[in-house]
Structure formats: structure tokens, C-alpha cells
Amino acid sequence: MTDFFLMYFREGNEPEETTQITYRELLVQVCRCSNVLQKQGIQKGDRVAIYMPMIPELVVAMLACARLGALHSIVFAGFSAESLCERILDSSCSLLITTDAFYRGEKLVNLKELADEALDKCREKGFQVRCCIVVKHLGRAELGTGDSPSQSPPIKRPCPDVQVSLVLKNKCHCTDRGVDLWWHELMQEAEDECEPEWCDAEDPLFILYTSGSTGKPKGVVHTVGGYMLYVATTFKYVFDFHAEDVFWCTADIGWITGHSYVTYGPLANGATSVLFEGIPTYPDVSRLWSIVDKYKVTKFYTAPTAIRLLMKFGDEPVTRHSRASLQVLGTVGEPINPEAWLWYHQVVGAQRCSIVDTFWQTETGGHMLTPLPGATPMKPGSATFPFFGVAPAILNESGEELEGEAEGYLVFKQPWPGIMRTVYGNHERFEATYFKKFPGYYVTGDGCRRDQDGYYWITGRIDDMLNVSGHLLSTAEVESALVEHEAIAEAAVVGHPHPVKGECLYCFVTLCDGYTFSPTLTEELKKQIREKIGPIATPDYIQNAPGLPKTRSGKIMRRVLRKIAQNDHDLGDTSTVADPTVICQLFNHRCLTIQ
Ligand code: AMP
């Protein structure tokens, strides 16, 4: 039935790079890829790391793993070599699938170079992947269209000084880094059919890493049955899915939103969606709306940070396009401020579309609090009510459930099919992180308010996590990247309001003796963070901090630092600060902050 049905409208980084992929074509590619992986020794239960941009081969690779019962561990292509290495090691992945290079807007990302660096780091730590399969993406033109595995057309923007697409550094079986193999060569030789491996509903489907408050990312494990059921159901009801819809989720598959609502949710419903490789501002700021018109998108799903970014350019880039096909507009990733919500509703949706503000997490697999379009009366900025079967509660510090109008910790009282099952290789950490603070409840780590009408309003993280452009980062992760610099003795990172990102990083650094604070040092620190974590973690502010406000037991008082970052002298109770003179000093040093 779905054989000839369109699975994806693929839109590349350049508007002319378009292709269509049917369910039938996808199945053949997935079977071939499963055969390729099997030939490389991949079996049920093995872990496969995937580090790729938003191209069809990414979907093929993840589904091929699923077909074999192997766990894919997708690492967002914006992460650094170090982050990739850490994730490969944590789940001892047998194999890496990556891409030569790609463009994000005008920026060239030499992905294979980063992948090589990661594999070198793994080897230094005594671990070697069996092989590295490389999709020729930027170098696709050399293949000719016929050979192109997903019928993607040649890239229109080749870069002459990039050699990665032409050469595989390790194309021999005797290098110490392992073996590099071209995807298209392996796929050409592979059979079109592959029996799926039968899995139990509770078998793991994939691992996806999310920041942990200790700084070490957690490998969130989702299962075959529960996760698939949950994403299929939430997709159907939250987007009011109908067969004639064209769905578009702008999230990268490297994040959970992409896993659930670019790949698994739409696929399980036989939906037609858009797979977009580019960015909202390239070649111009009306790109999203031109794609909406091009494919007659009916249901559109994006993040508040993208909405705020586009709002800055005014209404005309939006209204220049018809957008008549749009029916439902979704948002996810962070609290949406009412101003952005209203612009989304009034300008993008021309006041005719429902907005679904969906609250959920990597750990929950799918939507938890969300309106149902056309059925739930909306309030700008509220994720409204729980999805079917979800039982939220708001607790106070002592763990008592609060009734009626209340504010406190958001928890869930009963499990749902898509709940993560464990932290890969560390079940104790799973129990400690989510179930220890309030026994008997799943703790989200978010604060929440319930109003007099019973609507839920997420107030933001209440742990040491930061939400930058909808992506969670732990303060500990950034602090440890900072203190690895020889000039830094101690660091403390807090969130700071940002008009587009929602929140940005504000870092306080205490220098080692003999070092001076300078623009060169702050640049070095930013570079270090980009290399250790990735560009998303680049701080907006770094401030020299001769001392940090601490409690007598030595705990850094982030609440005070957040106030200092905002130049807000209303500090509340500071009686527990061990050395109050530090606070004055930091306020005085604010003017030395270098952006
Ligand atoms: P992640 O696991 O990276 O997807 O991040 C999950 C976190 O993003 C949640 O714990 C919230 O802090 C935040 N978040 C996601 N969706 C929403 C939303 N609709 N409203 C408010 N916060 C959200």
C-alpha cells in the first residue's frame, strides 16, 4: 500500500537540491544497508555510531540498524571530535557511519576530518572501531546521479579546496586507525532484500546521548515496542495526522525530536514529510516559508529559538509566501515566550492554525504535555495538558503533591510506553537521576506552574542544566572544558537571558597565578569549548572572577552568580556566603566582561 507512497521530499542545503523518496525506495536502501552492516559483522545488540548531516542516508543507516536489532547511537554533526569519541567509547560502538563533508548554509563542515580525529582519540584510549563507512555527499557529483544511493542529485556547491570527498585516508586493511569504506561501493554490491531480525518489545532500539548534570553525557536507551508505539501515537494525535498531510519537523535527527518526529513517528504512520538539510536563514530568511509553499506543508514543527530568530527580520519574509496549506504549527525544546507564540500564531499561521506547544524530553521519547490541535483552548506560552495516559504532578521541596494552583517540581506519577528504560551501561545512574529525589515519581528536572484553569506552564530547568537554543547543556560539562585550559584555576557557568537563544552561557573564570585576563584568552577559551563540546556550547560572556561566591562547605552559589551576570543587586539572602567581599568584586568586574 505504501510502496509507491512518498516518504520524503528531500530538500538540500541549496534550494535546487531536491529529490523525492518513496517508501519502496527507502525499504530497498534500508535492506541493502542492513546487508552491508551484516557483512561488516554487525549483529543484534551491537552499537553503531552515526555522525551525519540531514541526508537520506542518515535515515537509511538508522533504520538498517533497527532492522538488524543493532542499536544506533546518532551523534549530532555539530558536536566536536571529542564529543564523538566520548560517545563511541561509552557504548563501545563497533562501527562508525559518517559523511565526507557538507554545507550548513555557507559554512563548510569537514565532517570526515572530525570523525578521523575522534577515531584517533578512541585509539589513543585503547579502543578501535571495526570500520568507518563514509557517504560521499559533497563529492556526490563525481558519482553521477545513477549511482547515487538515495537518488540525491549532485551537490551544486562543490568546494575545490576540499579533498575529503576524493580521498579516503585509510582505504587499506592494515592501518592502525581501522578501515575506511565508501558507502556507495558497499551499497552497490549489496542485495535488495534482508530479513529483519525479530526483536522483543523490550529490546533496545537506540541510544541517544543527552547532557547529564555531572557533566558526563547519559546514554538514554529507548526500546523497540514502547518507544515506537508512543511516537506513532503522539505523532497521530498531536499533529492530527491524516494521510494527505505533508509534515515537516525542522529538527536535526541528531536530537530526539528528529528521531521521534522526522524518522520514527511519521514512518510508523505512513506519512509524507520534508527532510531538510539546510538552515532557516540560507539563502535568505524566508527559506522556511518558501519550502512550506513548495511542498504544501500542512503540519509544521520547529523550535522557539528559530521563531525568535526569524521574528527579528519582520513579517515580510513570511507574508511574501502564501502558507495557505498550513494547519497546525508545533513548537518544542524550551518554553516559548508569549511574544514569539503570538507572532507564530498571528503572522506565520495567519491566525487560522492551532499551535501545539509540546513539552517533552529525550528521556520521555515523545510528547508529554501538549494541546490537541483544534480541541484544546490555547494559552500562549502554556504546554496546556497531559497527553493520553500521562499523569503529571507538581511537588514541593518535601515531595508533597500540590493541588490546584501551584508551582514546584514537575514529575510524572506513572510510566508511559515511551519512557527511557535505562542509562546505557549504568542503571544505577538512571535510578539516581530520575527516581531518587522523589521516590515513586519520575523527576523531569523542570519547574512548573499550574494555573487556576489547570493549565501547565513550564518555568525552566531547576537543576544545573542550561537550555541554549532548545539544547540542554550541563554547567559541569562547560566548566570542565574551561578548567582544562592551563590559565584557568576554577570556573562557574550560569544561564543568562538571550533574545534569540532563550538562554546563553555566562562563564566566570578564576585565573591561575601568572595569567592575565585578555581578549586573546577569552578567544582561546571559546575555541577550547567549541573543540571539547561543539559550537552550540560557545559562551556569549566570559568574566574574570578573582573569587567565586561559595557556601562555607565550598559549594558555588550559582543563584548569586546569575544575579551578578544580570547586574541585579537584589541578591536575596546572602548570609551563607563564606566571603561576601567576593560579590562586590564580581559586580565591579562586570564591566571588564568581554563578549
Ligand atoms: P531535551 O531532552 O534535550 O529534548 O530537552 C528537554 C528539556 O527541554 C525539558 O526538560 C525542558 O527543560 C525543555 N523543553 C522541551 N520542550 C519544552 C516546552 N514545550 N516548553 C518548555 N520547555 C521545554
Coordinates of C-alpha atoms and ligand atoms in Angstrom, one line a residue:
M1 CA 0.0 0.0 0.0
T2 CA 2.8 2.4 1.0
D3 CA 5.1 1.0 -1.7
F4 CA 4.8 4.0 -4.0
F5 CA 3.8 6.4 -1.4
L6 CA 6.1 9.3 -0.9
M7 CA 8.1 9.1 2.3
Y8 CA 10.3 12.2 2.0
F9 CA 10.5 15.4 0.0
R10 CA 14.2 15.9 0.4
E11 CA 15.4 19.5 0.3
G12 CA 19.2 20.0 0.4
N13 CA 21.2 23.0 1.6
E14 CA 20.6 24.6 -1.8
P15 CA 17.0 25.2 -2.8
E16 CA 17.6 23.3 -6.1
E17 CA 18.8 20.2 -4.4
T18 CA 15.5 18.3 -4.3
T19 CA 14.5 14.7 -4.6
Q20 CA 11.6 12.5 -3.7
I21 CA 11.9 9.2 -1.9
T22 CA 9.1 6.6 -1.7
Y23 CA 8.6 4.0 1.0
R24 CA 9.5 1.3 -1.5
E25 CA 12.8 3.0 -2.3
L26 CA 13.6 3.5 1.3
L27 CA 12.9 -0.1 2.1
V28 CA 15.4 -1.2 -0.7
Q29 CA 18.0 1.1 0.6
V30 CA 17.5 0.0 4.2
C31 CA 17.7 -3.7 3.2
R32 CA 20.9 -3.1 1.3
C33 CA 22.4 -1.1 4.2
S34 CA 21.4 -3.9 6.6
N35 CA 23.2 -6.4 4.4
V36 CA 26.3 -4.1 4.3
L37 CA 26.3 -3.8 8.1
Q38 CA 25.8 -7.6 8.5
K39 CA 28.7 -8.2 6.2
Q40 CA 30.8 -6.0 8.4
G41 CA 29.9 -8.2 11.3
I42 CA 27.1 -6.1 12.9
Q43 CA 24.7 -8.3 14.9
K44 CA 21.7 -7.8 17.1
G45 CA 22.7 -5.8 20.2
D46 CA 25.8 -4.2 18.7
R47 CA 26.2 -0.5 18.8
V48 CA 26.7 1.6 15.7
A49 CA 27.7 5.3 15.9
I50 CA 26.3 7.6 13.2
Y51 CA 27.7 11.1 12.6
M52 CA 26.0 12.6 9.6
P53 CA 24.2 15.7 8.3
M54 CA 20.4 15.6 7.5
I55 CA 20.7 13.5 4.3
P56 CA 18.6 10.5 3.4
E57 CA 21.5 8.1 4.1
L58 CA 21.2 9.1 7.8
V59 CA 17.6 7.7 7.9
V60 CA 18.7 4.6 5.9
A61 CA 21.6 4.0 8.3
M62 CA 19.4 4.3 11.4
L63 CA 16.7 2.1 10.0
A64 CA 19.2 -0.5 8.9
C65 CA 20.5 -0.8 12.4
A66 CA 16.9 -1.1 13.7
R67 CA 16.3 -3.9 11.1
L68 CA 19.2 -5.9 12.5
G69 CA 18.4 -5.2 16.1
A70 CA 21.6 -3.2 16.4
L71 CA 21.5 0.0 18.5
H72 CA 22.2 3.2 16.6
S73 CA 23.8 5.9 18.5
I74 CA 23.5 9.1 16.5
V75 CA 25.8 12.0 17.4
F76 CA 24.7 15.4 16.1
A77 CA 27.0 16.5 13.4
G78 CA 27.5 19.8 15.2
F79 CA 29.3 18.0 18.0
S80 CA 33.1 18.1 18.3
A81 CA 35.5 15.2 17.6
E82 CA 36.0 14.9 21.4
S83 CA 32.2 14.5 22.0
L84 CA 32.0 11.9 19.3
C85 CA 34.9 10.0 20.8
E86 CA 33.4 10.1 24.2
R87 CA 30.1 8.7 22.9
I88 CA 31.8 6.0 20.8
L89 CA 33.7 4.9 23.9
D90 CA 30.8 5.0 26.3
S91 CA 28.8 2.4 24.4
S92 CA 31.8 0.7 22.6
C93 CA 30.4 1.2 19.1
S94 CA 31.7 -1.4 16.6
L95 CA 31.3 0.8 13.6
L96 CA 31.0 4.4 12.6
I97 CA 29.0 5.7 9.7
T98 CA 29.8 9.3 8.6
T99 CA 30.0 11.6 5.6
D100 CA 32.8 13.3 3.7
A101 CA 31.6 16.9 4.3
F102 CA 28.6 19.1 4.0
Y103 CA 27.5 22.7 3.9
R104 CA 25.3 24.3 6.6
G105 CA 24.3 27.5 4.8
E106 CA 27.6 28.9 3.6
K107 CA 29.7 27.1 6.1
L108 CA 31.6 24.1 5.1
V109 CA 31.8 21.3 7.7
N110 CA 34.6 18.9 7.0
L111 CA 33.0 16.0 8.9
K112 CA 35.3 13.2 7.9
E113 CA 38.2 15.2 9.4
L114 CA 36.4 15.4 12.7
A115 CA 35.5 11.7 12.5
D116 CA 39.1 10.8 11.9
E117 CA 40.1 12.9 14.8
A118 CA 37.6 11.2 17.0
L119 CA 38.7 7.7 15.9
D120 CA 42.3 8.7 16.6
K121 CA 41.3 9.8 20.1
C122 CA 39.5 6.5 20.6
R123 CA 42.6 4.6 19.5
E124 CA 44.7 6.6 22.0
K125 CA 42.4 5.3 24.7
G126 CA 42.8 1.8 23.5
F127 CA 39.6 1.4 21.5
Q128 CA 39.2 0.8 17.8
V129 CA 36.0 0.7 15.7
R130 CA 35.9 -2.2 13.2
C131 CA 35.4 0.2 10.3
C132 CA 34.2 3.6 9.2
I133 CA 31.7 3.8 6.4
V134 CA 31.7 7.1 4.5
V135 CA 28.9 8.6 2.5
K136 CA 30.2 10.6 -0.4
H137 CA 27.9 13.6 0.0
L138 CA 29.8 16.7 -1.0
G139 CA 31.6 14.6 -3.5
R140 CA 28.4 13.1 -4.9
A141 CA 28.8 14.9 -8.2
E142 CA 31.7 12.5 -9.0
L143 CA 29.4 9.5 -8.7
G144 CA 27.0 10.5 -11.4
T145 CA 23.3 10.6 -10.5
G146 CA 22.6 6.9 -11.3
D147 CA 25.0 5.7 -8.7
S148 CA 23.7 8.0 -6.0
P149 CA 22.4 5.7 -3.4
S150 CA 19.4 7.8 -2.4
Q151 CA 19.0 9.5 -5.7
S152 CA 20.1 12.7 -4.2
P153 CA 21.3 15.0 -7.0
P154 CA 24.9 16.1 -7.1
I155 CA 25.7 19.0 -4.7
K156 CA 25.6 22.3 -6.5
R157 CA 28.2 23.9 -4.3
P158 CA 31.3 21.9 -4.6
C159 CA 34.4 23.3 -2.9
P160 CA 37.5 22.9 -4.9
D161 CA 39.9 23.0 -1.9
V162 CA 38.2 20.2 -0.2
Q163 CA 39.9 16.9 -0.7
V164 CA 37.9 14.8 1.7
S165 CA 35.4 13.8 -0.9
L166 CA 38.1 12.4 -3.1
V167 CA 40.3 10.5 -0.8
L168 CA 39.7 8.0 1.9
K169 CA 42.7 8.1 4.1
N170 CA 42.6 4.6 5.3
K171 CA 41.4 2.6 2.4
C172 CA 43.5 -0.4 3.2
H173 CA 43.1 -3.1 5.8
C174 CA 46.4 -2.5 7.6
T175 CA 46.2 1.0 9.1
D176 CA 46.1 1.3 12.8
R177 CA 43.0 3.5 12.6
G178 CA 41.0 0.8 11.0
V179 CA 39.3 0.7 7.7
D180 CA 37.5 3.4 5.7
L181 CA 35.0 2.2 3.2
W182 CA 32.8 4.1 0.7
W183 CA 29.1 3.7 1.4
H184 CA 28.2 3.8 -2.4
E185 CA 30.6 1.0 -3.2
L186 CA 29.3 -1.3 -0.5
M187 CA 25.7 -0.4 -1.3
Q188 CA 26.1 -1.2 -5.0
E189 CA 27.2 -4.7 -4.2
A190 CA 24.5 -5.4 -1.6
E191 CA 21.3 -7.4 -2.1
D192 CA 18.0 -5.7 -2.1
E193 CA 16.4 -7.9 0.5
C194 CA 17.2 -8.5 4.1
E195 CA 15.1 -10.5 6.6
P196 CA 14.5 -8.4 9.7
E197 CA 15.8 -9.6 13.0
W198 CA 12.9 -10.4 15.2
C199 CA 13.1 -8.4 18.4
D200 CA 11.3 -8.4 21.7
A201 CA 9.2 -5.3 22.5
E202 CA 11.6 -4.6 25.4
D203 CA 14.8 -5.0 23.3
P204 CA 16.7 -1.7 23.0
L205 CA 16.1 0.3 19.7
F206 CA 18.7 3.0 20.1
I207 CA 20.9 5.1 22.4
L208 CA 20.9 8.8 22.3
Y209 CA 23.2 10.9 24.5
T210 CA 21.9 13.8 26.5
S211 CA 23.8 16.1 28.8
G212 CA 23.9 15.0 32.4
S213 CA 24.2 17.3 35.4
T214 CA 27.5 15.7 36.4
G215 CA 29.0 16.7 33.0
K216 CA 29.2 13.2 31.6
P217 CA 26.5 12.6 28.9
K218 CA 24.0 10.0 29.6
G219 CA 23.2 7.3 27.0
V220 CA 19.4 7.3 27.0
V221 CA 18.1 3.9 25.9
H222 CA 14.8 3.5 24.2
T223 CA 13.0 0.3 23.3
V224 CA 11.5 -1.2 20.2
G225 CA 7.9 -1.6 21.3
G226 CA 7.2 1.2 23.8
Y227 CA 9.1 3.9 22.0
M228 CA 7.6 3.1 18.6
L229 CA 4.1 2.9 20.0
Y230 CA 4.5 6.2 21.8
V231 CA 5.9 8.2 18.9
A232 CA 3.4 6.7 16.5
T233 CA 0.5 7.7 18.7
T234 CA 1.7 11.1 19.7
F235 CA 2.5 11.9 16.1
K236 CA -1.0 10.9 15.0
Y237 CA -2.9 12.8 17.7
V238 CA -0.7 15.8 18.5
F239 CA -0.4 16.7 14.8
D240 CA -3.9 15.4 13.9
F241 CA -2.3 13.4 11.2
H242 CA -4.2 12.5 8.0
A243 CA -2.9 10.6 5.0
E244 CA -3.0 13.6 2.8
D245 CA -0.8 15.7 5.1
V246 CA 2.7 16.9 4.3
F247 CA 4.5 17.1 7.7
W248 CA 7.7 19.0 8.3
C249 CA 9.8 18.9 11.5
T250 CA 12.8 21.1 11.2
A251 CA 14.8 19.4 14.0
D252 CA 18.0 17.6 13.2
I253 CA 17.9 13.8 13.5
G254 CA 20.9 14.2 15.9
W255 CA 18.4 15.2 18.6
I256 CA 15.5 13.3 20.0
T257 CA 12.9 15.5 18.1
G258 CA 14.4 14.3 14.9
H259 CA 14.5 10.7 16.0
S260 CA 10.8 10.8 17.0
Y261 CA 9.2 13.2 14.5
V262 CA 11.4 13.1 11.4
T263 CA 12.0 9.4 11.4
Y264 CA 10.0 7.0 13.6
G265 CA 6.7 8.8 14.2
P266 CA 6.0 9.8 10.6
L267 CA 7.3 6.5 9.2
A268 CA 5.1 4.5 11.6
N269 CA 2.1 6.4 10.3
G270 CA 3.0 6.1 6.6
A271 CA 3.3 9.9 6.5
T272 CA 4.9 12.1 3.8
S273 CA 7.4 14.5 5.3
V274 CA 10.1 17.0 4.4
L275 CA 13.7 16.1 5.1
F276 CA 15.6 19.4 5.2
E277 CA 19.4 19.7 5.3
G278 CA 19.7 23.5 5.4
I279 CA 19.1 26.3 7.8
P280 CA 16.3 28.9 8.1
T281 CA 18.4 31.8 7.0
Y282 CA 20.0 30.4 3.9
P283 CA 19.9 31.6 1.1
D284 CA 17.6 34.1 2.8
V285 CA 15.4 34.4 5.8
S286 CA 12.3 33.3 4.0
R287 CA 13.6 29.8 3.3
L288 CA 11.3 28.0 5.7
W289 CA 8.2 29.6 4.2
S290 CA 9.3 29.0 0.6
I291 CA 9.7 25.3 1.5
V292 CA 6.2 25.3 3.1
D293 CA 4.8 26.6 -0.2
K294 CA 6.9 24.4 -2.4
Y295 CA 5.7 21.1 -0.8
K296 CA 2.3 22.4 0.5
V297 CA 3.3 21.6 4.1
T298 CA 0.2 21.2 6.3
K299 CA 1.8 20.5 9.7
F300 CA 5.0 22.3 10.7
Y301 CA 7.1 21.7 13.8
T302 CA 10.0 23.9 14.9
A303 CA 11.7 25.4 18.0
P304 CA 11.1 28.8 19.8
T305 CA 14.7 29.8 19.0
A306 CA 14.1 29.6 15.3
I307 CA 10.8 31.6 15.7
R308 CA 12.6 34.3 17.7
L309 CA 15.5 34.4 15.1
L310 CA 13.1 34.9 12.2
M311 CA 10.9 37.4 14.1
K312 CA 13.8 39.8 14.1
F313 CA 13.5 40.2 10.3
G314 CA 9.9 41.3 10.5
D315 CA 6.7 39.9 8.8
E316 CA 7.5 40.5 5.1
P317 CA 9.8 37.5 4.6
V318 CA 6.9 35.4 5.9
T319 CA 3.9 37.1 4.2
R320 CA 5.8 37.1 0.9
H321 CA 4.8 33.4 0.8
S322 CA 1.2 32.1 0.8
R323 CA 1.5 29.5 3.6
A324 CA -2.2 28.6 2.7
S325 CA -1.5 24.9 3.2
L326 CA -0.6 25.3 6.9
Q327 CA -3.0 23.9 9.5
V328 CA -1.0 23.0 12.7
L329 CA 2.1 24.7 14.0
G330 CA 4.2 23.0 16.6
T331 CA 6.9 24.1 19.0
V332 CA 9.3 22.2 21.2
G333 CA 12.6 22.4 23.0
E334 CA 12.2 25.2 25.5
P335 CA 9.5 27.5 27.0
I336 CA 8.1 29.7 24.3
N337 CA 7.7 33.3 25.3
P338 CA 4.2 34.7 24.6
E339 CA 5.6 37.3 22.2
A340 CA 7.1 34.6 20.0
W341 CA 4.0 32.4 20.4
L342 CA 1.8 35.3 19.2
W343 CA 4.0 36.1 16.2
Y344 CA 3.9 32.4 15.3
H345 CA 0.1 32.3 15.6
Q346 CA -0.7 35.7 14.0
V347 CA 2.0 36.1 11.3
V348 CA 3.1 32.6 10.4
G349 CA -0.3 30.9 11.0
A350 CA -2.3 33.9 9.9
Q351 CA -4.5 33.3 13.0
R352 CA -6.0 30.2 11.4
C353 CA -3.6 27.5 12.7
S354 CA -3.6 25.7 16.0
I355 CA -0.3 26.0 17.9
V356 CA 0.8 22.9 19.7
D357 CA 3.4 23.7 22.4
T358 CA 4.8 20.3 23.1
F359 CA 6.7 19.7 26.3
W360 CA 8.8 16.5 26.4
Q361 CA 12.4 15.3 26.8
T362 CA 15.0 12.9 25.3
E363 CA 14.1 10.7 28.2
T364 CA 10.3 10.7 27.6
G365 CA 10.6 9.6 23.9
G366 CA 7.6 11.6 22.8
H367 CA 5.2 14.4 23.8
M368 CA 4.1 14.6 27.5
L369 CA 2.2 17.9 27.9
T370 CA 0.6 19.2 24.8
P371 CA -2.5 20.7 23.4
L372 CA -4.5 18.7 20.8
P373 CA -5.0 20.9 17.8
G374 CA -8.4 22.3 17.3
A375 CA -9.6 20.7 20.6
T376 CA -7.6 22.3 23.4
P377 CA -8.2 26.0 24.0
M378 CA -4.8 27.5 23.8
K379 CA -2.9 29.9 26.1
P380 CA 0.3 31.5 24.7
G381 CA 3.3 30.0 26.5
S382 CA 1.5 27.1 28.1
A383 CA 2.0 23.4 27.1
T384 CA -1.6 23.1 28.4
F385 CA -2.5 19.5 29.5
P386 CA -1.0 15.9 29.7
F387 CA -1.2 13.6 26.6
F388 CA -3.3 10.4 27.0
G389 CA -2.1 8.2 29.8
V390 CA 0.3 10.8 31.2
A391 CA -0.1 11.6 34.9
P392 CA 1.8 14.8 35.9
A393 CA 2.1 16.2 39.4
I394 CA 3.6 19.2 41.0
L395 CA 5.6 18.6 44.1
N396 CA 7.1 20.9 46.8
E397 CA 10.6 20.5 48.1
S398 CA 9.4 18.0 50.7
G399 CA 7.9 15.8 48.0
E400 CA 4.2 16.6 48.7
E401 CA 1.8 16.7 45.8
L402 CA 0.4 20.2 45.4
E403 CA -3.2 20.5 44.3
G404 CA -4.9 23.3 42.3
E405 CA -2.9 26.5 41.5
A406 CA 0.6 25.7 42.4
E407 CA 4.3 25.9 41.4
G408 CA 7.1 23.4 42.1
Y409 CA 8.8 20.3 40.6
L410 CA 7.2 18.7 37.6
V411 CA 7.1 14.9 38.0
F412 CA 5.2 12.1 36.4
K413 CA 3.3 9.6 38.6
Q414 CA 3.0 6.6 36.3
P415 CA 5.1 5.2 33.5
W416 CA 4.1 5.6 29.8
P417 CA 5.2 3.5 26.8
G418 CA 8.0 5.8 25.6
I419 CA 9.8 6.2 28.9
M420 CA 13.6 5.5 28.6
R421 CA 14.5 2.2 30.1
T422 CA 18.0 2.8 31.4
V423 CA 21.2 4.8 31.0
Y424 CA 23.4 2.7 28.8
G425 CA 25.8 0.7 31.0
N426 CA 24.8 2.5 34.2
H427 CA 21.3 1.5 35.5
E428 CA 22.2 3.0 38.9
R429 CA 22.7 6.4 37.3
F430 CA 19.3 6.0 35.7
E431 CA 17.6 5.3 39.1
A432 CA 19.6 8.1 40.9
T433 CA 18.9 10.7 38.3
Y434 CA 15.2 10.3 37.8
F435 CA 13.8 8.4 40.8
K436 CA 15.8 9.2 43.8
K437 CA 14.9 12.7 44.7
F438 CA 11.2 11.9 45.0
P439 CA 10.8 8.1 45.3
G440 CA 7.8 6.8 43.3
Y441 CA 7.9 9.6 40.8
Y442 CA 9.8 10.3 37.5
V443 CA 11.5 13.7 38.1
T444 CA 11.8 15.8 34.9
G445 CA 14.2 18.4 36.3
D446 CA 11.9 21.1 35.2
G447 CA 9.9 23.6 37.3
C448 CA 6.2 24.0 36.5
R449 CA 3.2 26.1 37.4
R450 CA -0.4 25.1 37.3
D451 CA -2.9 27.9 36.9
Q452 CA -6.5 28.3 38.1
D453 CA -7.7 26.5 34.9
G454 CA -5.4 23.6 35.4
Y455 CA -3.0 24.6 32.6
Y456 CA 0.6 23.6 33.0
W457 CA 3.3 26.2 32.4
I458 CA 6.9 25.1 32.3
T459 CA 9.1 27.6 34.1
G460 CA 12.5 26.1 33.1
R461 CA 15.2 23.8 34.5
I462 CA 15.7 23.6 38.2
D463 CA 18.9 21.6 38.1
D464 CA 22.3 22.6 36.9
M465 CA 21.3 22.3 33.2
L466 CA 21.1 25.1 30.7
N467 CA 18.8 25.3 27.7
V468 CA 20.6 27.0 24.8
S469 CA 18.5 27.3 21.6
G470 CA 16.5 24.3 22.8
H471 CA 19.6 22.2 23.5
L472 CA 20.4 21.1 27.0
L473 CA 23.9 21.6 28.3
S474 CA 25.2 20.9 31.7
T475 CA 27.1 23.6 33.6
A476 CA 29.6 20.9 34.7
E477 CA 30.4 19.9 31.1
V478 CA 31.3 23.5 30.2
E479 CA 33.1 24.2 33.4
S480 CA 35.3 21.1 32.9
A481 CA 36.1 22.2 29.4
L482 CA 37.2 25.6 30.8
V483 CA 39.4 24.3 33.6
E484 CA 41.3 22.1 31.2
H485 CA 42.9 25.4 29.9
E486 CA 46.2 25.9 31.7
A487 CA 45.2 29.5 32.6
I488 CA 42.1 28.6 34.4
A489 CA 42.0 27.6 38.1
E490 CA 38.3 27.5 38.6
A491 CA 35.2 28.1 36.5
A492 CA 31.4 28.5 37.2
V493 CA 28.9 28.7 34.4
V494 CA 25.3 30.1 34.6
G495 CA 22.5 30.7 32.2
H496 CA 21.8 34.3 31.1
P497 CA 18.7 35.5 29.2
H498 CA 19.3 35.8 25.4
P499 CA 16.8 37.3 22.9
V500 CA 17.2 34.5 20.3
K501 CA 18.8 31.6 22.1
G502 CA 16.4 31.9 25.1
E503 CA 19.4 31.3 27.3
C504 CA 23.1 31.7 26.7
L505 CA 26.2 30.8 28.7
Y506 CA 27.8 33.3 31.1
C507 CA 31.1 32.0 32.4
F508 CA 33.0 33.2 35.5
V509 CA 36.7 32.2 35.4
T510 CA 39.3 32.4 38.1
L511 CA 42.8 32.6 36.6
C512 CA 45.9 30.7 37.8
D513 CA 48.7 32.9 39.2
G514 CA 50.8 34.5 36.5
Y515 CA 48.0 34.7 33.9
T516 CA 46.2 37.9 32.8
F517 CA 42.6 38.2 31.5
S518 CA 42.6 39.4 27.9
P519 CA 40.6 39.1 24.7
T520 CA 43.1 36.6 23.4
L521 CA 42.5 34.4 26.5
T522 CA 38.7 34.6 26.1
E523 CA 39.0 33.7 22.4
E524 CA 41.2 30.7 23.4
L525 CA 38.6 29.6 25.9
K526 CA 35.8 29.8 23.4
K527 CA 37.8 27.8 20.9
Q528 CA 38.5 25.2 23.6
I529 CA 34.8 24.8 24.4
R530 CA 34.0 24.5 20.7
E531 CA 36.6 21.8 20.4
K532 CA 35.7 19.9 23.5
I533 CA 31.9 20.1 23.2
G534 CA 30.8 21.8 19.9
P535 CA 29.8 25.2 18.6
I536 CA 26.4 25.1 20.4
A537 CA 28.3 25.5 23.7
T538 CA 30.2 28.6 22.8
P539 CA 29.8 31.1 25.6
D540 CA 28.4 34.6 25.0
Y541 CA 30.1 36.1 28.1
I542 CA 33.3 35.2 29.9
Q543 CA 34.0 37.3 33.0
N544 CA 37.2 37.4 35.1
A545 CA 36.4 36.2 38.6
P546 CA 39.2 36.7 41.1
G547 CA 37.0 34.7 43.6
L548 CA 33.6 32.9 43.4
P549 CA 30.8 33.2 45.9
K550 CA 30.7 29.9 47.9
T551 CA 28.9 28.5 50.9
R552 CA 31.0 27.6 53.9
S553 CA 31.0 24.0 52.6
G554 CA 32.6 25.2 49.4
K555 CA 29.5 24.9 47.1
I556 CA 29.4 27.6 44.4
M557 CA 26.3 29.8 44.7
R558 CA 25.0 29.9 41.2
R559 CA 21.9 31.8 42.2
V560 CA 24.1 34.7 43.2
L561 CA 26.2 34.4 40.0
R562 CA 23.1 34.5 37.9
K563 CA 22.1 37.8 39.6
I564 CA 25.7 39.2 39.1
A565 CA 25.5 38.3 35.4
Q566 CA 22.3 40.3 35.1
N567 CA 23.7 43.2 37.2
D568 CA 20.8 42.6 39.6
H569 CA 21.8 43.8 43.1
D570 CA 18.7 42.3 44.7
L571 CA 20.5 39.1 45.8
G572 CA 18.1 37.9 48.5
D573 CA 19.7 36.1 51.4
T574 CA 23.5 36.0 51.2
S575 CA 24.2 35.1 54.8
T576 CA 25.5 31.7 53.8
V577 CA 28.2 33.2 51.5
A578 CA 31.6 32.4 53.1
D579 CA 33.3 35.6 51.8
P580 CA 30.8 38.3 50.9
T581 CA 33.5 40.7 49.6
V582 CA 33.8 38.4 46.6
I583 CA 30.3 39.6 45.5
C584 CA 31.3 43.2 45.4
Q585 CA 34.4 42.4 43.5
L586 CA 32.4 40.5 40.9
F587 CA 29.9 43.3 40.4
N588 CA 32.8 45.7 39.9
H589 CA 34.4 43.3 37.4
R590 CA 31.3 43.0 35.3
C591 CA 32.4 46.0 33.2
L592 CA 35.5 44.0 32.3
T593 CA 33.4 41.3 30.8
I594 CA 34.4 40.6 27.3
Q595 CA 31.8 39.5 24.8
Ligands
AMP1 P1 15.9 17.5 25.5 O1 16.0 16.3 26.3 O2 17.3 18.0 25.1 O3 15.0 17.4 24.4 O4 15.5 18.7 26.5 C1 14.3 18.6 27.3 C2 14.1 19.8 28.0 O5 13.8 20.9 27.1 C3 13.0 19.8 29.0 O6 13.4 19.2 30.2 C4 12.6 21.2 29.1 O7 13.5 21.9 30.0 C5 12.8 21.8 27.7 N1 11.6 21.7 26.9 C6 11.3 20.9 25.9 N2 10.1 21.2 25.4 C7 9.6 22.3 26.1 C8 8.4 23.0 26.0 N3 7.5 22.8 25.1 N4 8.2 24.0 26.9 C9 9.2 24.3 27.9 N5 10.3 23.6 28.0 C10 10.6 22.6 27.1

